[in-house]
PDB file of C-alpha atoms in Angstrom:
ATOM      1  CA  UNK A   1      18.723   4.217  -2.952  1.00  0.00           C
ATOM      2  CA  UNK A   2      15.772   3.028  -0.870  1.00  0.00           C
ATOM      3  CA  UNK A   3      17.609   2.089   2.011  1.00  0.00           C
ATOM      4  CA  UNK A   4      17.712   5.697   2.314  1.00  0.00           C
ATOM      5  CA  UNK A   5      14.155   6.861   4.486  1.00  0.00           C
ATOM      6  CA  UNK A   6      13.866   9.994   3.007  1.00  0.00           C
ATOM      7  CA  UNK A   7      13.968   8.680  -1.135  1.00  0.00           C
ATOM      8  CA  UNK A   8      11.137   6.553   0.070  1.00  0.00           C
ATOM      9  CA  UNK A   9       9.621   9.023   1.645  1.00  0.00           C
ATOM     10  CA  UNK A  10      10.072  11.920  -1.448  1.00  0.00           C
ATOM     11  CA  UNK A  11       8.133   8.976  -3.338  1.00  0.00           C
ATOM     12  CA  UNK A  12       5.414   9.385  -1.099  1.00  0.00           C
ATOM     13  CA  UNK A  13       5.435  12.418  -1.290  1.00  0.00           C
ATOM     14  CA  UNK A  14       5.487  12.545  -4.809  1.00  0.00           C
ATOM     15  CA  UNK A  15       2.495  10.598  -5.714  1.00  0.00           C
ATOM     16  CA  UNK A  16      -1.232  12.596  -6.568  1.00  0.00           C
ATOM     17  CA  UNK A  17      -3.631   9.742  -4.753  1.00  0.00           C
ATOM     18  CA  UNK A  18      -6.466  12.211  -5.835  1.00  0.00           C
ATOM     19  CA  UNK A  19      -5.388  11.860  -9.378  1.00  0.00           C
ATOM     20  CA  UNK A  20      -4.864   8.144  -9.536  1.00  0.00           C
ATOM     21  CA  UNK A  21      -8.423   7.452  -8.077  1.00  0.00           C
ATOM     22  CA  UNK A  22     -10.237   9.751 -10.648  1.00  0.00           C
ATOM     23  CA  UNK A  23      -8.260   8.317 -13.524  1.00  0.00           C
ATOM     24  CA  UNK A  24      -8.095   4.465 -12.434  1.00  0.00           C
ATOM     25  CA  UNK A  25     -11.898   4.142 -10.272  1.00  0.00           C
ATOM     26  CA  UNK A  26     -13.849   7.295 -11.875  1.00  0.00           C
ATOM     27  CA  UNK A  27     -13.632   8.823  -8.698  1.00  0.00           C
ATOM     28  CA  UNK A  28     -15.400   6.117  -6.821  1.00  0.00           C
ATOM     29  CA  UNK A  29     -13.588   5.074  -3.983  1.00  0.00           C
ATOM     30  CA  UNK A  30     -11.729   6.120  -0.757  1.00  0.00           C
ATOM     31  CA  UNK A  31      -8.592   8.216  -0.566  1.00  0.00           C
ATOM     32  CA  UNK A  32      -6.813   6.548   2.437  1.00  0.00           C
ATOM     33  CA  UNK A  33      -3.692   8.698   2.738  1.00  0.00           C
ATOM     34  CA  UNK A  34      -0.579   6.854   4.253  1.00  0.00           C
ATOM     35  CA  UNK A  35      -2.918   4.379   6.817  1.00  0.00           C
ATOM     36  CA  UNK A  36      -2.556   0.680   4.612  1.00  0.00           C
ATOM     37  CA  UNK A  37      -5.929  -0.304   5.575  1.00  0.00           C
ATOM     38  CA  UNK A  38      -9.737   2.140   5.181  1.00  0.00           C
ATOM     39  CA  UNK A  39     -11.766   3.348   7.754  1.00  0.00           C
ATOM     40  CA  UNK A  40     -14.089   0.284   7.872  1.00  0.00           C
ATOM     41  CA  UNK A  41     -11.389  -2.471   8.766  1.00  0.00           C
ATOM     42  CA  UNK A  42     -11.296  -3.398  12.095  1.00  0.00           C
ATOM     43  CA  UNK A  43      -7.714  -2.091  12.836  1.00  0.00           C
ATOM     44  CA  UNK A  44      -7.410   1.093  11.192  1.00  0.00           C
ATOM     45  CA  UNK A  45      -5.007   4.445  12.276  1.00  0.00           C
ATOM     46  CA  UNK A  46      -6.844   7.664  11.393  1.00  0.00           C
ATOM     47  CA  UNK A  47      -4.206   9.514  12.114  1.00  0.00           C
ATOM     48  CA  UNK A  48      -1.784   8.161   9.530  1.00  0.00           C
ATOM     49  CA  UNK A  49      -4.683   9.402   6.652  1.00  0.00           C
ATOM     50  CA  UNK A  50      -3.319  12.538   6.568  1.00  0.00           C
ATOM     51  CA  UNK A  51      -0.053  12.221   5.582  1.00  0.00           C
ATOM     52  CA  UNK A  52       2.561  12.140   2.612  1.00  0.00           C
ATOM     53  CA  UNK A  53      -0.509  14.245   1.178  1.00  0.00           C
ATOM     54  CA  UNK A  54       1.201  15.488  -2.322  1.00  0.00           C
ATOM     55  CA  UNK A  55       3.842  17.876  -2.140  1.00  0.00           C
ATOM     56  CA  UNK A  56       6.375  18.197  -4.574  1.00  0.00           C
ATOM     57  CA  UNK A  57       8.813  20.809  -3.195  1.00  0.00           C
ATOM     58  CA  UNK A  58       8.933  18.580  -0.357  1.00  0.00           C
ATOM     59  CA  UNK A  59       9.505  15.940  -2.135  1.00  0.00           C
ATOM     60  CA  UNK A  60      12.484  17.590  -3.957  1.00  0.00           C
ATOM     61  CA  UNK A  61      13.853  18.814  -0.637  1.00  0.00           C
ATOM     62  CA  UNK A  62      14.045  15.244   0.916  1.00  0.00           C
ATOM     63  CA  UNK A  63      15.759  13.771  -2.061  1.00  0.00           C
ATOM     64  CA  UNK A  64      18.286  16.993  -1.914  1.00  0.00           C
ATOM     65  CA  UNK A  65      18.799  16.119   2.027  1.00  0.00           C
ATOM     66  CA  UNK A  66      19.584  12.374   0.541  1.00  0.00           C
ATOM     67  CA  UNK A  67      21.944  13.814  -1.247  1.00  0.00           C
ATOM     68  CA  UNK A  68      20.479  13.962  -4.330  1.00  0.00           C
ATOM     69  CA  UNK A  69      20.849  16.504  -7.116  1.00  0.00           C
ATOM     70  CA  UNK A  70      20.692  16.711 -11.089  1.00  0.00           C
ATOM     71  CA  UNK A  71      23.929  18.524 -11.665  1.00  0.00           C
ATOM     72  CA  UNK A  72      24.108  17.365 -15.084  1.00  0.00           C
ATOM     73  CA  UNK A  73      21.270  18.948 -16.566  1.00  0.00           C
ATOM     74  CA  UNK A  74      19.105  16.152 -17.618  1.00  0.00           C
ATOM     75  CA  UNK A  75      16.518  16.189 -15.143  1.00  0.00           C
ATOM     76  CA  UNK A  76      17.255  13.142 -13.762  1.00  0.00           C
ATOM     77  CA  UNK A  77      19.075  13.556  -9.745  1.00  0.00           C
ATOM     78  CA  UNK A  78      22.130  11.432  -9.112  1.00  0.00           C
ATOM     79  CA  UNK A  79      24.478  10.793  -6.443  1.00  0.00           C
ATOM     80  CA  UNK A  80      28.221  10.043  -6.661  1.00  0.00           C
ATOM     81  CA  UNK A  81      27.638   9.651 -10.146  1.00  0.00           C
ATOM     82  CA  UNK A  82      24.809   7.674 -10.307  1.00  0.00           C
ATOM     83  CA  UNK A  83      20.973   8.475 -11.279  1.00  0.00           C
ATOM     84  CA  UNK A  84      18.671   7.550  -9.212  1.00  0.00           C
ATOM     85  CA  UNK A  85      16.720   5.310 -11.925  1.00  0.00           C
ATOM     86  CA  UNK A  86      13.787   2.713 -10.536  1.00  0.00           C
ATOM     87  CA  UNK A  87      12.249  -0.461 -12.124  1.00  0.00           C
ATOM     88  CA  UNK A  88       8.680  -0.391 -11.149  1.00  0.00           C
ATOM     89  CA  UNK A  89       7.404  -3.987 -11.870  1.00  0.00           C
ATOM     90  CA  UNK A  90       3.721  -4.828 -12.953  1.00  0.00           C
ATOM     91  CA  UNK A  91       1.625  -7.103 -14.431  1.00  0.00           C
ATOM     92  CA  UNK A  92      -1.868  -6.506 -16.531  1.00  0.00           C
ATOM     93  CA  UNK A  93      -3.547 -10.082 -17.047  1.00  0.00           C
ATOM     94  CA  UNK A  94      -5.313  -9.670 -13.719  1.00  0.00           C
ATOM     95  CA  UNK A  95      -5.879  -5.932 -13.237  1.00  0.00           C
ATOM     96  CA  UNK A  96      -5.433  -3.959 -16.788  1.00  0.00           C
ATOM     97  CA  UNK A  97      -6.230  -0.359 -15.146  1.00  0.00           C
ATOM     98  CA  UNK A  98      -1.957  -0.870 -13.594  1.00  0.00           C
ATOM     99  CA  UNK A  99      -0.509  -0.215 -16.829  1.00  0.00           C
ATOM    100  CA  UNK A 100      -2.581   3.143 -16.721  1.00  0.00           C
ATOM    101  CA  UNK A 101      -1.346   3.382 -13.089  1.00  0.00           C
ATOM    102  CA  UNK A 102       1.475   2.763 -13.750  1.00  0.00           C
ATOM    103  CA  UNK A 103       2.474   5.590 -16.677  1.00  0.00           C
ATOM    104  CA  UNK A 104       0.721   8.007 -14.234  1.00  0.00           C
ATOM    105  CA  UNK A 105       2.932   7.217 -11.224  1.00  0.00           C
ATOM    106  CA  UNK A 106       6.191   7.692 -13.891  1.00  0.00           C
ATOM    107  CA  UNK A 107       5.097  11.206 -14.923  1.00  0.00           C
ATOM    108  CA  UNK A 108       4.957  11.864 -11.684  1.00  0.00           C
ATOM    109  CA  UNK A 109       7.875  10.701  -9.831  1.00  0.00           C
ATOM    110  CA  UNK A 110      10.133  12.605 -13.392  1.00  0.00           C
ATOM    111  CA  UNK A 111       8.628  15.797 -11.650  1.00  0.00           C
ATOM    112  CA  UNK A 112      11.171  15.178  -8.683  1.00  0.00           C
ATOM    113  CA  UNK A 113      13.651  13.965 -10.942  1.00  0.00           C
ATOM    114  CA  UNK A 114      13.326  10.015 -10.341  1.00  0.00           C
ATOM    115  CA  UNK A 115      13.520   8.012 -13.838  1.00  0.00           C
ATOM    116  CA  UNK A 116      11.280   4.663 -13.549  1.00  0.00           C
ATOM    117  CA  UNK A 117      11.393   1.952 -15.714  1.00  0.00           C
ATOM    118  CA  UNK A 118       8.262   0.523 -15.889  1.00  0.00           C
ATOM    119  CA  UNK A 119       8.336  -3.546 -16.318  1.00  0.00           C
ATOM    120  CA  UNK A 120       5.508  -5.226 -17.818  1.00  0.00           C
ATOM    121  CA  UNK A 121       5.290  -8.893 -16.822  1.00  0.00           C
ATOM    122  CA  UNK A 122       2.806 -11.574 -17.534  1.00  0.00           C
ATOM    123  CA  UNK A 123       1.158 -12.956 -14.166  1.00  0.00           C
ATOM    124  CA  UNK A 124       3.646 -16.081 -13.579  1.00  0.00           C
ATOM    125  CA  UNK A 125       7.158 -13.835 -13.942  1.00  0.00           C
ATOM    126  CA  UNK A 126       5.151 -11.269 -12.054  1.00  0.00           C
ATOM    127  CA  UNK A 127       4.651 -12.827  -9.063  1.00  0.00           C
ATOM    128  CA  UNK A 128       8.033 -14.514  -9.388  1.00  0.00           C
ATOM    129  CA  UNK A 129       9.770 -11.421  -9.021  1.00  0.00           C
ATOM    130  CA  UNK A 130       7.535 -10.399  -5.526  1.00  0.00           C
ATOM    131  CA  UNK A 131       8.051 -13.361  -4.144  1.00  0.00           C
ATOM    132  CA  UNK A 132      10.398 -15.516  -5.358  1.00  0.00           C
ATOM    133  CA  UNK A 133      13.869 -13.376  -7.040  1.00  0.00           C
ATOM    134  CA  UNK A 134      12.629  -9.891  -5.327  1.00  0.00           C
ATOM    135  CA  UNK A 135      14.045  -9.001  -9.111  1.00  0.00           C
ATOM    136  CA  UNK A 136      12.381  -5.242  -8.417  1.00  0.00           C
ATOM    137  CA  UNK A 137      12.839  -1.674  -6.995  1.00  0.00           C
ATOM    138  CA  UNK A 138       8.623  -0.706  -6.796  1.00  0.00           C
ATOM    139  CA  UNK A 139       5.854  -3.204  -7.448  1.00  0.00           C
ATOM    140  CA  UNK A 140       2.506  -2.748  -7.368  1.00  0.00           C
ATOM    141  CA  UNK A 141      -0.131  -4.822  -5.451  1.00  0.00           C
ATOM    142  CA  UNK A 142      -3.079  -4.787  -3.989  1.00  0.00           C
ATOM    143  CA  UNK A 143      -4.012  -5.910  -0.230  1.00  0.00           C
ATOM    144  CA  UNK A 144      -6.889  -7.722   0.603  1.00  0.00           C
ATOM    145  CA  UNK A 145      -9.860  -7.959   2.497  1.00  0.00           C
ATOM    146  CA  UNK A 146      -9.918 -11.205   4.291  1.00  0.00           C
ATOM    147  CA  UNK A 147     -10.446 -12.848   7.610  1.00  0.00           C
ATOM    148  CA  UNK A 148      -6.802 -12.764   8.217  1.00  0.00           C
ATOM    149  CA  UNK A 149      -6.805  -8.945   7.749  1.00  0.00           C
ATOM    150  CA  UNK A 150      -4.487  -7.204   8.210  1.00  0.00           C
ATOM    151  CA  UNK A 151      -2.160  -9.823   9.819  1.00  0.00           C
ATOM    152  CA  UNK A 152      -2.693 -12.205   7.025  1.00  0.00           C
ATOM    153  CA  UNK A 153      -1.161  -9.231   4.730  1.00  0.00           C
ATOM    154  CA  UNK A 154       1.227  -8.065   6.697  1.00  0.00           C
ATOM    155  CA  UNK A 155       2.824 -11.207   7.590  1.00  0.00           C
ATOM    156  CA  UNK A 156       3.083 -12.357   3.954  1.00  0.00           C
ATOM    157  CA  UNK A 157       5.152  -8.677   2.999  1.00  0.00           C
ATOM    158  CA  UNK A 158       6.743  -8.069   5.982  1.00  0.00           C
ATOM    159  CA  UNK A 159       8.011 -11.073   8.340  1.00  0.00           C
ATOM    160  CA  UNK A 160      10.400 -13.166   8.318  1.00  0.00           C
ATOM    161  CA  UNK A 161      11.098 -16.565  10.236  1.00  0.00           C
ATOM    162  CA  UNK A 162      14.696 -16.801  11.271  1.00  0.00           C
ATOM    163  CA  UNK A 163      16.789 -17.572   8.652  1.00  0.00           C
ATOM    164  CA  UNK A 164      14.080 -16.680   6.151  1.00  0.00           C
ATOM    165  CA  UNK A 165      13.910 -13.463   3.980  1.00  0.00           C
ATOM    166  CA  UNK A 166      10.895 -10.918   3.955  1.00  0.00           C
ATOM    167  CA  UNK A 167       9.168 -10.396   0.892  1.00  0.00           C
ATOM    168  CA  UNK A 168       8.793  -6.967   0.397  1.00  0.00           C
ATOM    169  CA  UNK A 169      10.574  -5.428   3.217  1.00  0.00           C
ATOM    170  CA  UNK A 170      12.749  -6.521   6.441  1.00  0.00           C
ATOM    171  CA  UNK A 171      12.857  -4.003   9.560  1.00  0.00           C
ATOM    172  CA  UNK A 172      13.543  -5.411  13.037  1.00  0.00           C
ATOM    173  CA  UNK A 173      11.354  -3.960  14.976  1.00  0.00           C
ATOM    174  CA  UNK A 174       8.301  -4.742  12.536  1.00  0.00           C
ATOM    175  CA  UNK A 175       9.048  -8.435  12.495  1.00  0.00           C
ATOM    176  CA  UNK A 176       9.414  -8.752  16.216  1.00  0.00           C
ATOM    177  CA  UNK A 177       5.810  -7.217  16.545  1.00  0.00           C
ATOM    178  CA  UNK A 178       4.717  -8.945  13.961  1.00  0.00           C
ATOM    179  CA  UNK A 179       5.104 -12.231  15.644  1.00  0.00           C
ATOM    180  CA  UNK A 180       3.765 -10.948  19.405  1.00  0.00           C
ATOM    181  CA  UNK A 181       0.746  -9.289  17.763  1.00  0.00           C
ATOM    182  CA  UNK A 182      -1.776 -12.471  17.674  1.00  0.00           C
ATOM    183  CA  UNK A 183      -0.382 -13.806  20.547  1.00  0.00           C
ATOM    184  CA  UNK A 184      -1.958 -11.322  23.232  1.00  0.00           C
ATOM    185  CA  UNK A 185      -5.601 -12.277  24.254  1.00  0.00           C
ATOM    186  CA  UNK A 186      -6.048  -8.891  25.054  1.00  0.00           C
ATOM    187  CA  UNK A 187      -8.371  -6.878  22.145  1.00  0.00           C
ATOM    188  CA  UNK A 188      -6.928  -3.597  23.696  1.00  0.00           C
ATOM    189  CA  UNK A 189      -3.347  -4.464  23.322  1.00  0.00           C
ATOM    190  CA  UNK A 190      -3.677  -6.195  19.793  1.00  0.00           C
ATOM    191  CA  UNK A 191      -5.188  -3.153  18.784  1.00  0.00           C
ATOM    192  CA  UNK A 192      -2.438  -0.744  20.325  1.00  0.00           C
ATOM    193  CA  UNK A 193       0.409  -3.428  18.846  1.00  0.00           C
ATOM    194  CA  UNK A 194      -1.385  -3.454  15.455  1.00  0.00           C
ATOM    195  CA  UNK A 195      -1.314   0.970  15.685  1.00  0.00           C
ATOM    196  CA  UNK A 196       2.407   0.423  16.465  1.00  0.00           C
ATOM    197  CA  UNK A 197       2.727  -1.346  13.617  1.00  0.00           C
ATOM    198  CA  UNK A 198       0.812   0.474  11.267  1.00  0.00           C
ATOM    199  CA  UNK A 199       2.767   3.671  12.303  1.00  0.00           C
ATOM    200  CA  UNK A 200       5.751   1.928  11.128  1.00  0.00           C
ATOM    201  CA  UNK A 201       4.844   1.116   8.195  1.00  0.00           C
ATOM    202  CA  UNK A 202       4.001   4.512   7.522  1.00  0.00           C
ATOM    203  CA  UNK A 203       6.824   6.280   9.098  1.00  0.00           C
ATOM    204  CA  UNK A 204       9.462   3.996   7.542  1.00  0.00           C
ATOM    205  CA  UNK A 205       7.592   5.344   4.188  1.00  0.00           C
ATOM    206  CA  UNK A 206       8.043   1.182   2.985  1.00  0.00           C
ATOM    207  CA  UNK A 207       4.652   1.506   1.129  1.00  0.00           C
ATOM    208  CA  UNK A 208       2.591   3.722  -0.926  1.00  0.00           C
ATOM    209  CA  UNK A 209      -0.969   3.510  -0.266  1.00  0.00           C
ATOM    210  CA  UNK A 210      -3.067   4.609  -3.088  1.00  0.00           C
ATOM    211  CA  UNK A 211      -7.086   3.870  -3.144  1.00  0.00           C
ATOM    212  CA  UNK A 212      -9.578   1.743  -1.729  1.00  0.00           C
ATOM    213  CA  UNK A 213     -12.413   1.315  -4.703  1.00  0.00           C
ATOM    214  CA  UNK A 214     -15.782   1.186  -3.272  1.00  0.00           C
ATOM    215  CA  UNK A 215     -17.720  -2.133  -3.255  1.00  0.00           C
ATOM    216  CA  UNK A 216     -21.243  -1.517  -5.044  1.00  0.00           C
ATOM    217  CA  UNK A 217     -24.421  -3.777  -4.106  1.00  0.00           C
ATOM    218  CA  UNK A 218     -27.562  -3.826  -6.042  1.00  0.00           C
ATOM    219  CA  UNK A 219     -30.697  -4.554  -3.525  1.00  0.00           C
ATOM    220  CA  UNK A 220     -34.528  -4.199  -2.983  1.00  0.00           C
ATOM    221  CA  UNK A 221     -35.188  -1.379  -0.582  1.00  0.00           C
ATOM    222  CA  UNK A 222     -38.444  -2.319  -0.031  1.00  0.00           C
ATOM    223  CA  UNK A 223     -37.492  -5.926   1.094  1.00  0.00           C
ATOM    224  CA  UNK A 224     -33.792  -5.761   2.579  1.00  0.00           C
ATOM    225  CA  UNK A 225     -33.678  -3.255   5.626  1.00  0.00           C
ATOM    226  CA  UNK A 226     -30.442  -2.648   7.548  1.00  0.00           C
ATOM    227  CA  UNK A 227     -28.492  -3.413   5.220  1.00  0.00           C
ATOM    228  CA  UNK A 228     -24.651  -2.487   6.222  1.00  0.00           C
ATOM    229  CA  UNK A 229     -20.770  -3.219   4.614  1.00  0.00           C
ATOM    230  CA  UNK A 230     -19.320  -5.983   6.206  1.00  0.00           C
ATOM    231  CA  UNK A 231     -15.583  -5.611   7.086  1.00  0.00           C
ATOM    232  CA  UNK A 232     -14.301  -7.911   4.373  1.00  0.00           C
ATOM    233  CA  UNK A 233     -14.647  -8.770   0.839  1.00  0.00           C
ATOM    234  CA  UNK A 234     -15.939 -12.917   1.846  1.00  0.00           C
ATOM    235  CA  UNK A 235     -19.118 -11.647   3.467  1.00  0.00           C
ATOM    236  CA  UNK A 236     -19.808  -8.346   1.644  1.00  0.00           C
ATOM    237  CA  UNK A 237     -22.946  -7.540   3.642  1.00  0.00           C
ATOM    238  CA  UNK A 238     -23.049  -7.902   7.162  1.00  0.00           C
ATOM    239  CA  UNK A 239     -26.387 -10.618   7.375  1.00  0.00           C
ATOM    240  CA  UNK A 240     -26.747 -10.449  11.036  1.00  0.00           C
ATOM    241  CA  UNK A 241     -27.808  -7.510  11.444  1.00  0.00           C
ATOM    242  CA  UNK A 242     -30.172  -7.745   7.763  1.00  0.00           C
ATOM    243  CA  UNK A 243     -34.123  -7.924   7.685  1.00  0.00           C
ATOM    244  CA  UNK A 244     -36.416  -9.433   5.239  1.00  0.00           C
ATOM    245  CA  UNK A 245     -39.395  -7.728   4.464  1.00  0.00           C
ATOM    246  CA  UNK A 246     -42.328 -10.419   4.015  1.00  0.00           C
TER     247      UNK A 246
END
């Protein structure tokens, strides 16, 4: 079923990001629509943060235009006979708020008429199945702020080597670019190749952004001025541009 654009794209649909951050981060952190990556990241598509807001009907319509319909009554759509039933894998060792997540994002996608089966595994098997048997229909995971970002993400979902397989997701046109995008010199055009990209992603519907959490720091006013977020999670602060108070 999701090698069909529009089921992946009633499932983003589908999804209340509001809801999820109030109920998994107390409200604290940054609704980032359909763009993979928030606003302070280097390479980051504003206009992508609009979209797949929530919208059920829609949701229902694209599934219907997939050629999907419960015609049997039990609130669950099928096509030529078969539901369209999802295994959404998970594990809770490292983050315990996904099986919360988790049951939320089940509720939800029954309102369109997808049944999920949600998969609790322990860390090992769960990781297994992303990258080793791909033994899932959704997963959920988290990207990261690093010095590789985004590429150092992307690469590790989405490209492939020849001969290889991707991890999460194969497409053509996103692996090509994927392997031209650090070789340009050129800021400008890495940054246009890296929107291309981006805009794939998100028109292709192949993930789900949720949330970003906020990062909180605890510092002496009176001491540290110009203080500012650094772009990723290793430096937290950005210290060039800090000043100590004597």
């Amino acid at each position: 079923p999701l090698n069909n654009v529009k089921v992946r794209q009633a499932l983003c649909y589908a999804a209340n990001r509001q809801e999820v951050l109030d109920m998994i981060a107390d409200g604290k952190g940054t609704i980032i629509g359909s763009s993979m990556f928030p606003a302070f990241g280097k390479y980051y598509v504003p206009e992508l943060s609009e979209r797949y807001n929530q919208d059920i009907e829609k949701a229902k319509e694209l599934l219907k235009e997939a050629g999907y319909e419960d015609t049997d009554g039990d609130g669950i759509v099928e096509k030529d006979g078969e539901p369209l039933n999802l295994r959404l894998v998970f594990q809770t060792e490292e983050y315990a708020s996904w099986k919360s997540l988790c049951e939320f994002l089940k509720s939800e996608y029954e309102k369109i008429g997808v049944g999920i089966e949600l998969v609790e595994e322990e860390s090992a098997a769960y990781y297994d199945a992303i990258w080793s048997t791909r033994d899932y229909d959704l997963c959920i995971y988290r990207s990261y702020e690093d010095s590789w970002m985004p590429h150092g993400f992307l690469k590790s979902m989405f490209y492939a080597p020849d001969g290889a397989k991707a991890v999460n997701w194969y497409d053509e046109e996103l692996n090509n670019d994927l392997g031209e995008v650090l070789k340009t010199q050129d800021e400008e055009e890495r940054t246009a190749l890296y929107d291309k990209i981006l805009t794939r992603i998100n028109d292709q519907a192949v993930t789900i952004p949720l949330y970003y959490p906020n990062r909180d720091y605890i510092y002496n006013n009176t001491r540290l001025t110009n203080v500012e977020l650094a772009p990723t999670a290793y430096e937290g602060i950005n210290w060039a541009t800090l000043d100590v108070v004597e």
